[in-house]
XYZ file of C-alpha atoms in Angstrom:
219
model
C 40.999 107.080 33.831
C 42.723 106.630 30.174
C 45.246 108.248 28.580
C 44.546 110.751 25.843
C 45.681 109.457 22.183
C 48.084 111.101 20.100
C 47.844 111.582 16.296
C 48.254 108.318 14.367
C 47.938 108.546 10.442
C 45.194 105.828 10.418
C 43.325 105.305 13.796
C 40.479 102.537 13.579
C 37.329 102.939 15.669
C 34.826 100.083 15.933
C 31.555 100.055 17.377
C 30.593 97.220 19.123
C 27.581 96.716 21.826
C 27.465 100.021 22.441
C 31.150 100.684 22.950
C 33.817 101.676 20.675
C 37.141 100.260 20.415
C 40.202 102.278 19.234
C 42.931 100.558 17.699
C 45.963 101.631 15.644
C 46.928 104.495 18.178
C 49.572 105.011 20.814
C 49.239 107.029 24.243
C 51.713 109.019 25.829
C 51.212 110.661 29.744
C 52.548 114.497 30.772
C 52.437 117.623 30.297
C 49.989 117.185 27.273
C 48.773 113.730 27.550
C 47.814 113.263 31.303
C 47.990 110.257 33.579
C 48.055 109.593 37.439
C 51.515 108.159 38.525
C 50.184 105.405 41.669
C 53.482 103.185 42.364
C 57.328 102.849 41.366
C 57.894 99.252 40.510
C 61.318 97.460 39.903
C 61.569 97.030 36.127
C 62.720 93.748 34.628
C 63.595 92.533 30.996
C 66.280 91.119 28.701
C 68.125 94.478 28.668
C 68.877 94.509 32.323
C 71.548 92.673 34.347
C 69.337 90.577 36.707
C 65.960 89.004 36.225
C 63.262 88.798 39.229
C 64.729 86.169 40.804
C 68.173 87.762 41.348
C 67.790 91.187 41.000
C 68.830 91.130 44.902
C 72.111 89.039 44.667
C 75.144 90.486 44.861
C 78.789 89.452 45.066
C 80.993 92.204 47.742
C 81.809 94.912 45.307
C 79.279 94.662 42.682
C 77.488 97.953 41.277
C 73.729 98.857 42.219
C 72.271 97.660 39.797
C 68.308 97.959 40.249
C 66.212 100.151 38.031
C 62.636 101.517 38.549
C 59.927 103.576 36.478
C 56.949 104.518 37.655
C 53.477 103.086 36.984
C 49.873 103.894 36.580
C 46.796 102.191 38.037
C 47.176 99.745 35.233
C 50.861 99.247 35.252
C 51.632 101.421 32.608
C 55.061 102.903 32.684
C 54.641 106.770 32.989
C 56.777 109.250 30.787
C 57.255 112.933 31.394
C 56.685 115.510 28.232
C 57.094 119.026 27.885
C 54.628 121.121 26.333
C 56.042 120.467 22.794
C 55.730 116.777 23.755
C 59.390 116.443 24.014
C 60.330 113.620 26.892
C 61.854 115.142 29.756
C 62.763 113.339 33.106
C 60.093 112.837 36.027
C 60.519 115.496 38.551
C 61.786 112.903 41.318
C 64.844 111.940 43.104
C 64.924 108.182 43.937
C 66.851 107.739 47.523
C 68.182 104.412 47.483
C 69.404 103.188 51.064
C 70.848 99.656 52.568
C 70.393 98.763 55.588
C 70.183 96.216 58.404
C 66.688 95.890 59.472
C 68.032 94.189 62.666
C 69.801 97.788 63.468
C 68.151 100.183 65.879
C 65.786 102.406 64.696
C 67.238 105.765 64.019
C 70.943 104.124 63.033
C 72.130 105.369 59.250
C 72.095 103.316 56.586
C 75.220 101.356 55.813
C 74.653 103.401 52.511
C 72.546 106.140 51.066
C 72.513 108.083 47.612
C 70.508 109.898 45.582
C 69.820 109.088 42.021
C 67.781 111.040 39.129
C 65.044 109.839 36.482
C 66.326 110.214 32.803
C 64.140 111.362 29.909
C 63.113 107.685 29.159
C 60.950 107.486 32.566
C 63.547 105.159 34.472
C 65.803 105.898 37.280
C 69.266 103.335 36.519
C 71.042 103.118 39.616
C 73.851 101.448 37.217
C 74.388 104.990 35.609
C 76.380 106.319 38.504
C 79.007 103.349 39.571
C 78.436 102.899 43.531
C 79.432 99.646 44.860
C 77.765 97.139 47.571
C 79.855 97.123 50.496
C 78.870 94.107 52.976
C 79.691 94.737 56.478
C 82.207 92.214 57.894
C 83.265 91.468 61.289
C 86.666 89.578 62.211
C 86.137 86.112 64.292
C 88.887 83.652 65.424
C 91.763 82.994 63.154
C 91.031 85.655 61.091
C 87.720 84.624 59.472
C 85.180 87.225 58.289
C 81.747 87.120 59.247
C 79.463 89.080 56.914
C 76.591 91.000 57.777
C 73.656 89.137 55.879
C 69.726 89.781 55.706
C 70.086 93.290 54.417
C 67.502 95.371 52.364
C 67.776 97.910 49.509
C 65.419 100.245 49.951
C 64.143 102.734 46.964
C 62.281 106.254 48.003
C 60.561 108.548 45.627
C 61.864 111.750 48.371
C 59.258 114.204 46.808
C 55.292 113.339 47.128
C 54.209 112.294 43.578
C 50.473 113.958 42.835
C 50.195 114.845 46.567
C 50.904 111.041 47.831
C 54.134 109.696 49.556
C 54.795 106.161 47.556
C 55.569 103.379 49.380
C 59.476 102.661 49.041
C 60.159 99.704 46.904
C 61.981 97.154 49.434
C 64.792 94.670 47.721
C 66.382 91.627 49.969
C 69.986 91.453 49.805
C 71.819 88.069 49.329
C 75.245 88.121 49.449
C 76.754 85.539 47.018
C 80.489 84.092 47.162
C 82.764 85.558 45.019
C 83.790 84.082 41.643
C 85.834 81.381 41.187
C 89.674 81.994 41.064
C 88.521 85.215 43.134
C 88.630 86.126 46.816
C 87.616 88.761 49.117
C 90.177 91.673 49.892
C 89.557 92.938 52.840
C 91.358 96.028 51.809
C 89.267 96.532 48.868
C 85.916 95.385 50.304
C 85.286 93.470 47.054
C 86.105 90.059 45.256
C 89.428 90.671 43.534
C 91.262 88.349 41.057
C 94.019 85.329 42.282
C 97.402 85.540 40.940
C 98.115 82.221 38.338
C 100.757 81.811 40.898
C 97.710 81.743 43.769
C 95.158 79.251 44.806
C 92.380 79.670 46.651
C 89.816 77.508 48.815
C 87.520 79.434 50.724
C 86.367 82.954 48.156
C 85.097 84.374 51.289
C 89.032 84.221 52.321
C 92.300 85.379 51.050
C 94.028 84.165 47.985
C 97.114 81.804 49.293
C 100.416 81.469 47.466
C 100.988 77.756 45.713
C 103.813 75.885 47.581
C 107.182 76.750 46.377
C 108.190 72.825 45.863
C 106.250 72.444 42.867
C 102.292 72.204 42.162
C 100.407 73.790 39.428
C 97.628 76.520 40.675
C 96.597 78.232 37.912
C 94.639 80.483 40.381
C 92.165 77.493 40.828
């Protein structure tokens, strides 16, 4: 199934071997130009705050950053239009669930929220500033153990063309806090150390510099 060709000032038609090639045209999907959404995928590109290799890498407190789009069987992005050809948001809702795959079946997700597509046909989780909070367990001496091996599931709530599309799964890898930062047990995120402090374990707390001298510079 091919998309319909939109008006173009000078489309070119070339015949070869009993077939016709069309160039210089554009295509669209939606109310006027029909297409079939077959899959929801994670977007990648230079304008996004991640690459295919680090889409699931988060520091405590980072904002959810995935961007999704619907594509057809050829991998083309699906755009929705009204009767006049004006782009409108696809009528679907994305549910994002952060889960522990090892948790018993039926356990509530660690985090869940709903997101909408925009008129550009993209669902950007960054548009709604939700933070990724890693569950922690206190150990001996106050040392925290972070829950790893989490998975962020992205599910289209409504059937698409009568079919329930499979969820997009993004395994989550926890990164340590940045240099000069430490994990705040109160805020559950990475925070900057003061210039009068230093940090050894970035999963721990900022430490005050010795009172008898020394230059820390929060490092």
